[in-house]
Structures are given as C-alpha cells and as structure tokens.
mmCIF file of C-alpha atoms and ligand atoms in Angstrom:
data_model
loop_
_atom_site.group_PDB
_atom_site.id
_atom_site.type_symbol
_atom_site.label_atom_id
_atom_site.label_comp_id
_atom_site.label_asym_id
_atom_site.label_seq_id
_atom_site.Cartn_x
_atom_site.Cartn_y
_atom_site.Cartn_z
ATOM 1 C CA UNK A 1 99.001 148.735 64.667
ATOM 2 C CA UNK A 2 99.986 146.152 62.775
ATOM 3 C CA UNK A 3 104.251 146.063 61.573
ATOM 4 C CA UNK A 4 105.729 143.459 59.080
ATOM 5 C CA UNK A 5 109.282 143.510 58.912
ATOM 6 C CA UNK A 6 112.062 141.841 56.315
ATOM 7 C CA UNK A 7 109.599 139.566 54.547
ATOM 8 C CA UNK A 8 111.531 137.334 52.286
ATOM 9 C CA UNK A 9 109.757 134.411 50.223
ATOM 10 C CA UNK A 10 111.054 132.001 47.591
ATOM 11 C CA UNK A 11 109.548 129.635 45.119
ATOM 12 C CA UNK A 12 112.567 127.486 44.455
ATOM 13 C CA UNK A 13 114.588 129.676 42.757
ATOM 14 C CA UNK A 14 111.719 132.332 42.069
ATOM 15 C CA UNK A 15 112.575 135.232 44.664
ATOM 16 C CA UNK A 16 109.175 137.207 44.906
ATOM 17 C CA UNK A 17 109.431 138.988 47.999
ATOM 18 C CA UNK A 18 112.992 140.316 48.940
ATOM 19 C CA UNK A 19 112.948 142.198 51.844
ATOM 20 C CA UNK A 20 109.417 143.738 52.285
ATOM 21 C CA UNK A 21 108.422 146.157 54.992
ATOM 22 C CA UNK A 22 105.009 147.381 55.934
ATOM 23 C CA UNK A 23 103.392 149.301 58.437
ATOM 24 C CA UNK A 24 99.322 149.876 59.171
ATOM 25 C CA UNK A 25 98.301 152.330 61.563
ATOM 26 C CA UNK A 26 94.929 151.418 63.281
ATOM 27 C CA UNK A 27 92.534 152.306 61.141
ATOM 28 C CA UNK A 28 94.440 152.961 57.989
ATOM 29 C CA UNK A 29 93.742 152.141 54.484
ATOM 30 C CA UNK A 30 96.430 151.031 52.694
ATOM 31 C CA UNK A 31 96.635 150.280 49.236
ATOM 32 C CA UNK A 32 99.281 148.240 47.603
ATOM 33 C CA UNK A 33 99.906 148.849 43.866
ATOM 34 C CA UNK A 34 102.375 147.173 41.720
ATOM 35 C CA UNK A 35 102.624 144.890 38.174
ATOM 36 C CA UNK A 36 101.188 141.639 37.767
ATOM 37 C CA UNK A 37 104.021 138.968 39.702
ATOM 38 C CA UNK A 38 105.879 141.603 41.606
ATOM 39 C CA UNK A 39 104.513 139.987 44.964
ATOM 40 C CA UNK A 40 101.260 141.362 46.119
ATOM 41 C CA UNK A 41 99.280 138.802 46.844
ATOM 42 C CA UNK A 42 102.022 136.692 47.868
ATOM 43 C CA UNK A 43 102.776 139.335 50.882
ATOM 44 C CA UNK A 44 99.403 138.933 52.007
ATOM 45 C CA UNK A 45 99.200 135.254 52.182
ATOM 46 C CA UNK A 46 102.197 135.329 54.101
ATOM 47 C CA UNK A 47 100.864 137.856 56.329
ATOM 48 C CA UNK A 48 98.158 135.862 57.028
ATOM 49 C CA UNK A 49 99.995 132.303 57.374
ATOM 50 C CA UNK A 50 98.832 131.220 53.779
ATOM 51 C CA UNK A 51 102.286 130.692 52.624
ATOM 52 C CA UNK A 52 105.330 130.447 55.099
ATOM 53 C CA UNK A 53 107.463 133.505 54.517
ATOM 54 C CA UNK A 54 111.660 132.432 54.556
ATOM 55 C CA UNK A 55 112.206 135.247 56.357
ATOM 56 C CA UNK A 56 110.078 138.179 58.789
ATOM 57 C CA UNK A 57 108.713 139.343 61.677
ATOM 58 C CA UNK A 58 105.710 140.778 62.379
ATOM 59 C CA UNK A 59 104.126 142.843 64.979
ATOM 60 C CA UNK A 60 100.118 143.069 65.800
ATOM 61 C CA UNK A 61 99.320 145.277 68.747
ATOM 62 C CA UNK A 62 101.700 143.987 71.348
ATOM 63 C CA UNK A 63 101.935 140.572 70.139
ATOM 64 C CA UNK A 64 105.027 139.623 68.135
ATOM 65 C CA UNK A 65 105.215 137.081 65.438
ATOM 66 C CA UNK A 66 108.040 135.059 63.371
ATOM 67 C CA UNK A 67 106.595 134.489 59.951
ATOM 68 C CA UNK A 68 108.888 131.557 59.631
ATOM 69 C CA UNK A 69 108.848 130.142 62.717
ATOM 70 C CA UNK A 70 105.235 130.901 63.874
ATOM 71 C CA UNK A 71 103.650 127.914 66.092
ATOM 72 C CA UNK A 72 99.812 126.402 64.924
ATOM 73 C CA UNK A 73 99.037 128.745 67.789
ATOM 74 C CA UNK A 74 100.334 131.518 66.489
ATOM 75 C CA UNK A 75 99.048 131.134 63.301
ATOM 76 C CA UNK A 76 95.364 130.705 64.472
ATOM 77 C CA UNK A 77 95.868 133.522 66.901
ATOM 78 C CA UNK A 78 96.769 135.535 63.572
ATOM 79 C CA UNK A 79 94.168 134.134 61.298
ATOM 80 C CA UNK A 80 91.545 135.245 64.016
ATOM 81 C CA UNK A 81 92.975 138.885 64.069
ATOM 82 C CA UNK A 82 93.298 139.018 60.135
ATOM 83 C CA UNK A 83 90.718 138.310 57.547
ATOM 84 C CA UNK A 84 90.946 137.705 53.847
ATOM 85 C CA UNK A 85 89.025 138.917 50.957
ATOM 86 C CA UNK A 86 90.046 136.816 48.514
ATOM 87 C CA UNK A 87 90.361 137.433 44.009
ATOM 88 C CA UNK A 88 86.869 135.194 43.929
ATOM 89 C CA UNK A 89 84.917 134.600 47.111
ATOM 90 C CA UNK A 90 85.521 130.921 47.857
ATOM 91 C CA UNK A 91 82.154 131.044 49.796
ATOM 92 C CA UNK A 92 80.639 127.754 50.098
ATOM 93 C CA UNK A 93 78.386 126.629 47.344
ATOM 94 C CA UNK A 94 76.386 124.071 49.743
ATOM 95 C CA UNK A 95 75.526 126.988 51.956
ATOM 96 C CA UNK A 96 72.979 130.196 52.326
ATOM 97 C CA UNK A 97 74.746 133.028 52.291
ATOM 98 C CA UNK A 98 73.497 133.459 55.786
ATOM 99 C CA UNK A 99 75.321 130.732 56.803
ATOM 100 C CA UNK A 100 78.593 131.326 54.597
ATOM 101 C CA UNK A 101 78.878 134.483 57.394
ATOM 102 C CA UNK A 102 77.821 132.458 60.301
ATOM 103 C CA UNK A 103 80.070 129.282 60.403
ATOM 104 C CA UNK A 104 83.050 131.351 61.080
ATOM 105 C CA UNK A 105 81.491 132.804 64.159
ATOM 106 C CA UNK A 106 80.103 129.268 65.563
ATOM 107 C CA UNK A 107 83.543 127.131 64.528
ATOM 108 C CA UNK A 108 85.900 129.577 65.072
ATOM 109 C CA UNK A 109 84.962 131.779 67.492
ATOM 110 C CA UNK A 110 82.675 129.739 69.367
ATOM 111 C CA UNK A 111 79.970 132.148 69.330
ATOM 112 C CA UNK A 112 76.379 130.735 69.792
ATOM 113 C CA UNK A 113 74.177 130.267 66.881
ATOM 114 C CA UNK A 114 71.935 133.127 67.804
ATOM 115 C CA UNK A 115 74.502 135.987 68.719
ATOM 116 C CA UNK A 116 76.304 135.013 65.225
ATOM 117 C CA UNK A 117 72.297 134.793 63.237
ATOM 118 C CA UNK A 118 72.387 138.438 64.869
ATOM 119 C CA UNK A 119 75.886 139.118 63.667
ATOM 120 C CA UNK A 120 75.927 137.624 60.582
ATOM 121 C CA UNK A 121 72.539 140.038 59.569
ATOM 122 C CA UNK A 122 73.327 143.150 60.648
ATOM 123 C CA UNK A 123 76.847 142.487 58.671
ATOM 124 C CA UNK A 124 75.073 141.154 55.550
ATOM 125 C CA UNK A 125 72.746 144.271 55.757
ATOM 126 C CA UNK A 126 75.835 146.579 55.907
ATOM 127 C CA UNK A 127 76.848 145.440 52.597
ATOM 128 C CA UNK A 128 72.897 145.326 50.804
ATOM 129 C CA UNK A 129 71.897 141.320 50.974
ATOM 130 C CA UNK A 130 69.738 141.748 54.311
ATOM 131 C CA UNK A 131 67.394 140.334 51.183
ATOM 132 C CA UNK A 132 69.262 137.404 50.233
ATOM 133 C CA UNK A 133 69.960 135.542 53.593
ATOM 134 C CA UNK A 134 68.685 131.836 52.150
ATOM 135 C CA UNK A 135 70.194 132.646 48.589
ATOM 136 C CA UNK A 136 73.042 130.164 47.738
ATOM 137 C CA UNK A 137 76.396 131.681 46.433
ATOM 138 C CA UNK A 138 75.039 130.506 42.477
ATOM 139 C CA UNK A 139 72.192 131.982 42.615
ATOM 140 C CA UNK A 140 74.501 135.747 43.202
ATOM 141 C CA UNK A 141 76.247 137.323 40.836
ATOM 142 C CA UNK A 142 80.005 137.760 41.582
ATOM 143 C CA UNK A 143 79.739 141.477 43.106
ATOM 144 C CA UNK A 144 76.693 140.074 45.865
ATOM 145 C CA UNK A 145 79.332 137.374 46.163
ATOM 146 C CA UNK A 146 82.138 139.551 46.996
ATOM 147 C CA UNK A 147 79.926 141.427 49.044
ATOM 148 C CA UNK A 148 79.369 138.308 51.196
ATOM 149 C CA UNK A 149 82.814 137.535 51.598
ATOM 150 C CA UNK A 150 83.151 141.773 52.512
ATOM 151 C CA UNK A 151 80.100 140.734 55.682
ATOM 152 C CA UNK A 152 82.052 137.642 56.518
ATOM 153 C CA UNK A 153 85.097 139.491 57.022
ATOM 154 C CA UNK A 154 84.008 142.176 58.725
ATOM 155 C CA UNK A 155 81.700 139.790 61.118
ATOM 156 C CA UNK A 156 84.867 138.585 62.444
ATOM 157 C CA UNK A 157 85.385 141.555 63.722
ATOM 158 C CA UNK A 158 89.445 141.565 62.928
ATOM 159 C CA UNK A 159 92.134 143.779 63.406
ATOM 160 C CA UNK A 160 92.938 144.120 59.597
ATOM 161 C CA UNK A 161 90.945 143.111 56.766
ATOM 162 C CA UNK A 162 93.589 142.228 53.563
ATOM 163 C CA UNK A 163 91.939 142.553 50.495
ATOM 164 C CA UNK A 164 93.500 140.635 47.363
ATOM 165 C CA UNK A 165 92.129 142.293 44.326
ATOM 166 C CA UNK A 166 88.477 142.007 45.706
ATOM 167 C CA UNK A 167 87.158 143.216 41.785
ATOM 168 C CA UNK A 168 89.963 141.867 39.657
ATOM 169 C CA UNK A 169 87.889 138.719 38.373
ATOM 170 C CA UNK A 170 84.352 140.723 37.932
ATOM 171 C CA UNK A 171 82.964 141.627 34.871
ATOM 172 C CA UNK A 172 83.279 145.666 34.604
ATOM 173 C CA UNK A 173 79.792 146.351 35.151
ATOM 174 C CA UNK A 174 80.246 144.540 38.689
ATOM 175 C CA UNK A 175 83.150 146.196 40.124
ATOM 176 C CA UNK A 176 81.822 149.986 40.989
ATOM 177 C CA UNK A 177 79.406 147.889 43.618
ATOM 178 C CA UNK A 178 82.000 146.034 45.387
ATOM 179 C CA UNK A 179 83.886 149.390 45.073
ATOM 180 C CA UNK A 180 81.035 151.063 46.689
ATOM 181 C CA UNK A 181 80.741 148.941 49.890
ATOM 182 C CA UNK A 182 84.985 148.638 50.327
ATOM 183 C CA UNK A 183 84.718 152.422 50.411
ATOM 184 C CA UNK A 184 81.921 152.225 53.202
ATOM 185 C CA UNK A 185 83.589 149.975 55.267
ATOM 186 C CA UNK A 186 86.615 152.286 55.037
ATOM 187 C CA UNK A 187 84.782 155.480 56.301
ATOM 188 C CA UNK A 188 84.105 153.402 59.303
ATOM 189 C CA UNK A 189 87.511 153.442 60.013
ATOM 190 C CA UNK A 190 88.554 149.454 60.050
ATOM 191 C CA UNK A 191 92.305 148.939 59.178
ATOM 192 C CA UNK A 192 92.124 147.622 55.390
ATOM 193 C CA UNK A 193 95.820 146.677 53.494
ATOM 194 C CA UNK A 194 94.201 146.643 49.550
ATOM 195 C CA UNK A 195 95.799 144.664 46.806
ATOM 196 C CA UNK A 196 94.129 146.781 43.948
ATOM 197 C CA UNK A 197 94.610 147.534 40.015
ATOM 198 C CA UNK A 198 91.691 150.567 40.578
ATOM 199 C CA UNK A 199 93.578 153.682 40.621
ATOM 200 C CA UNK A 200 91.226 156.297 40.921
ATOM 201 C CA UNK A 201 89.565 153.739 43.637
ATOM 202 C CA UNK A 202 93.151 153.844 45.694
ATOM 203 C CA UNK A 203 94.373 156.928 45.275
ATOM 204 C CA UNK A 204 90.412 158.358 46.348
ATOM 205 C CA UNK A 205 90.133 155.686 49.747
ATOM 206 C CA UNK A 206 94.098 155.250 50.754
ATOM 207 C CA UNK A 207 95.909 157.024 53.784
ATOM 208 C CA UNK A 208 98.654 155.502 52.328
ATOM 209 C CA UNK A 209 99.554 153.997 49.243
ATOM 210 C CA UNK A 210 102.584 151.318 48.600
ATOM 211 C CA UNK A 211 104.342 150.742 45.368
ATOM 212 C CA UNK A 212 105.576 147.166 45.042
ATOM 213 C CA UNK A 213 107.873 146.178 41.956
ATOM 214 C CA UNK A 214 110.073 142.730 41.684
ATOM 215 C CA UNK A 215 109.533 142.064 45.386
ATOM 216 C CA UNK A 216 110.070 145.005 46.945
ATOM 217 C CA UNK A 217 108.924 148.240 48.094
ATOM 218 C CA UNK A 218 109.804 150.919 45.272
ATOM 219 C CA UNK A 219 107.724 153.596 47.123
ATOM 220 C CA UNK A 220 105.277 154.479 49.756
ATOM 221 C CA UNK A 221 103.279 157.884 50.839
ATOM 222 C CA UNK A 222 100.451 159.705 50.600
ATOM 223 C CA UNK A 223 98.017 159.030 47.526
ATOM 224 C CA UNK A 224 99.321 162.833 46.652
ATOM 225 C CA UNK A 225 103.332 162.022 47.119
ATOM 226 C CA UNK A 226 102.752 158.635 44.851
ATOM 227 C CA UNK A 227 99.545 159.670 42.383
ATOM 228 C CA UNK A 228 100.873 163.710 41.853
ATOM 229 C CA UNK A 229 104.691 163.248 42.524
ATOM 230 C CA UNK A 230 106.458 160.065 42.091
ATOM 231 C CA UNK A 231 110.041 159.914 42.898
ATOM 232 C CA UNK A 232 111.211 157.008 41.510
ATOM 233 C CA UNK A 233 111.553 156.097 38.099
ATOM 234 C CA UNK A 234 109.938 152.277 38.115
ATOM 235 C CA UNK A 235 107.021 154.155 39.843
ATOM 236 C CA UNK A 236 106.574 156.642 36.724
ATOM 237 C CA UNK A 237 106.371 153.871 34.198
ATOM 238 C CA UNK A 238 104.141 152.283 36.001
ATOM 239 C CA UNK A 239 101.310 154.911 36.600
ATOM 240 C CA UNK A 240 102.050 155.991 32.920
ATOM 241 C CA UNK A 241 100.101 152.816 31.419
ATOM 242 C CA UNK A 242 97.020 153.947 33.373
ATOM 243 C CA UNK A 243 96.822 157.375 32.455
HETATM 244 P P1 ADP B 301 101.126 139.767 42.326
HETATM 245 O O1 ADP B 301 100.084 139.598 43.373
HETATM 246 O O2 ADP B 301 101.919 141.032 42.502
HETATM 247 O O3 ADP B 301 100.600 139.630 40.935
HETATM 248 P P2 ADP B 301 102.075 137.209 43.241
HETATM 249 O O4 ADP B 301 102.432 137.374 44.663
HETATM 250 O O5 ADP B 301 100.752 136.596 42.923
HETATM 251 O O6 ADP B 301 102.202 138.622 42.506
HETATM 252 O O7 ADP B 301 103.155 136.352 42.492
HETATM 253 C C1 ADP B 301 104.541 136.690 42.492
HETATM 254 C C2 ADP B 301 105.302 135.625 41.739
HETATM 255 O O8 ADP B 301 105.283 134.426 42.486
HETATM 256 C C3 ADP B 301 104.719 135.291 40.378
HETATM 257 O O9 ADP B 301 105.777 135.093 39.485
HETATM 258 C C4 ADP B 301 103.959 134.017 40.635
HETATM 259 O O10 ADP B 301 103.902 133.229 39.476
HETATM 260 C C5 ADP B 301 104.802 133.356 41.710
HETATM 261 N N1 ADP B 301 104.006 132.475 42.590
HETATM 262 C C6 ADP B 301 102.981 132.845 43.372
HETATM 263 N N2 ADP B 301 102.503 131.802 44.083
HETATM 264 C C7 ADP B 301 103.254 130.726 43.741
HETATM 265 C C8 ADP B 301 103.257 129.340 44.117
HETATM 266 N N3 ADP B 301 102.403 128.863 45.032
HETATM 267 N N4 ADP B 301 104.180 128.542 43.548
HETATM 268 C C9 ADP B 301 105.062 129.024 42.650
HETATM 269 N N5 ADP B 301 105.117 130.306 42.245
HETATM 270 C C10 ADP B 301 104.231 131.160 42.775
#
C-alpha cells in the first residue's frame, strides 16, 4: 500500500500543492482528475522524487519516506519501487525499442543481459510490439511509443506505476490504443495512480477516483460517488464541461 501524506510544494510564490493526501491500496487503480495547473502532475513528480515536495511523508509497504528530507538512497530505493509513464515517452531515440526496455533492467537493477532480453520481450509482447524489437522510437508512431514506455514500466516490475496523462499529447486516432493496453495492465491487478483528462476511460478502469482543484483534494470515491453524485460544488463544474 502505498500512503502520501501533507504534500505541500511551492514555485516561489506559486502554491500548487497545499496539503495533498493520497492513499493506493495494492492493486488499485486510481485516477486523478482535475483542471489544467491544479497540481497533477506536479504530485506525481514529487511522489516519485522528480521535484522535492516542501512538505510530506510518505509510506510504501513498511518503508517510510520524508519527501523533503529523503536521502539519494531513499530516493533510488523509491524510484526502483515507482515507475513513470510520462505525457511523451522520452524513450531514447539512439536505441531499439528492445533496448529502450532493457537498459533499465541491466543499469538499474543489475539484471543480466539475457534474463532482461527475456524480460524486456515478454513485456513488449504484452503491450503488441513483440514485432518491433529492432524498430527505433522514430520509426513508431506516438501510441507504439507510449506502449513502449507502458513495457518498460511494467518490466521493472514496481510497486506503482504513475501515469501522467499517458494520451494527452496523441493525435485522437492514437489514444483508444494506449487506452486499450492501460486497461489490460489494470485487469492484471498492478497498482496504477492515473493522471487522465479521459472520463469515460477513468470512471470505466478506476477503484477510486480523486478530484484535484487549486492544489488540493476537492473529492475522492468511487467512480459512482464522483461520476453519478458529486458532492461538492467545484466538482460539478468541472464534470459539467465534459458532458
Ligand atoms: P496539472 O498537472 O494539474 O496540469 P501541474 O502540476 O503541471 O498541474 O502544474 C501546477 C502549476 O505549477 C501550474 O501553474 C504550473 O505552471 C506550475 N509549475 C509546474 N511545474 C513548474 C516548474 N518546474 N516551475 C514553475 N512552475 C511550475
């Protein structure tokens, strides 16, 4: 289970998270939905060490975390448990998408090049490029791209995967694929937070969804409680301009 508690972050004078608390059960999806600048993304970078939060604690399993105060240690230990999926993959160009999965495994977690050739595959398979193991990210178009950055995540084998708008920079005709494979991985039970602007996509894959507005938490619950019967007023006017 993963617990993040009292998250406060500043960009001189620019308060964008005031106070945030979140909580992912193993094997929860969570969705977090909110306006454009009310702090999203930047809760996720500080979840993952990204940005250093001014304030928060967080829990994963039994391990306990300061987001401020956090040692390199710390931060690697959380970066190994957590894995991005970032607005556009930033896979790298100069490298098959075979080996955009496996260099994680070798650098980071010191796997050997065969168990992570093995890893990377079956991974890369999962999301529908078994086919396109010596392509280079160019030669993809940017939902096969996101899909590799979906197998790289999930080859690491975390304890959460944070997505940050995984389909918010594809062209429309793109995004139902990505869609497809976030909402595979998510039958398989791996704990997912999802920054997302797809709501039919959240309220259809979330446990739970999370309203975020100015910085904080508006509302939280069940795709029903937030979708079907909103309670607070900021929530309302927000779900109105996607009806
Ligand atoms: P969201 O994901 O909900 O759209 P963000 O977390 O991206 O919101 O941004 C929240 C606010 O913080 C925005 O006003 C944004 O401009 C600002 N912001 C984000 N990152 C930085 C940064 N590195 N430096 C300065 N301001 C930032």
């Amino acid at each position: 289970m993963i617990r993040v508690t009292n998250v406060h972050k500043k960009f001189k004078d620019l308060e964008v998270l005031r106070g945030v608390d979140l909580e992912v059960k193993d094997g929860e999806v969570i969705s977090i939905l909110g306006p454009s600048g009310s702090g999203k993304t930047t809760l996720l970078r500080c979840i993952n060490f990204l940005e250093k939060a001014d304030e928060g604690e967080m829990e994963i399993g039994d391990r306990k975390y300061s987001l401020k105060y956090a040692t390199k240690k710390q931060k690697l230990e959380v970066q190994r448990k957590t894995a991005m999926v970032f607005q556009l993959n930033n896979l790298f160009a100069n490298k098959t998408v075979l080996e955009n999965v496996t260099i994680g495994l070798t650098v980071v977690q010191k796997m050997n090049k065969a168990d992570a050739r093995r890893v990377a595959v079956r991974y890369l398979e999962k999301v529908g490029l078994g086919d396109r193991l010596s392509s280079y990210p160019a030669q993809l178009s940017g939902g096969q791209q996101q899909r590799v950055g979906i197998a790289r995540a999930l080859a690491l084998n975390p304890s959460v995967i944070l997505f940050d708008e995984p389909t918010s920079a594809l062209d429309p005709e793109l995004v139902g694929e990505v869609l497809s494979v976030i909402r595979q991985v998510a039958e398989e039970h791996i704990t997912m937070v999802i920054v997302t602007h797809e709501m039919a996509f959240a309220r259809d894959i979330s446990d739970k969804v999370v309203f975020m507005d100015g910085g904080v938490v508006v509302e939280s619950g069940t795709p029903e409680d937030i979708f079907l019967n909103p309670q607070k007023e900021r929530t309302v006017q927000f779900l109105q301009r996607f009806r």
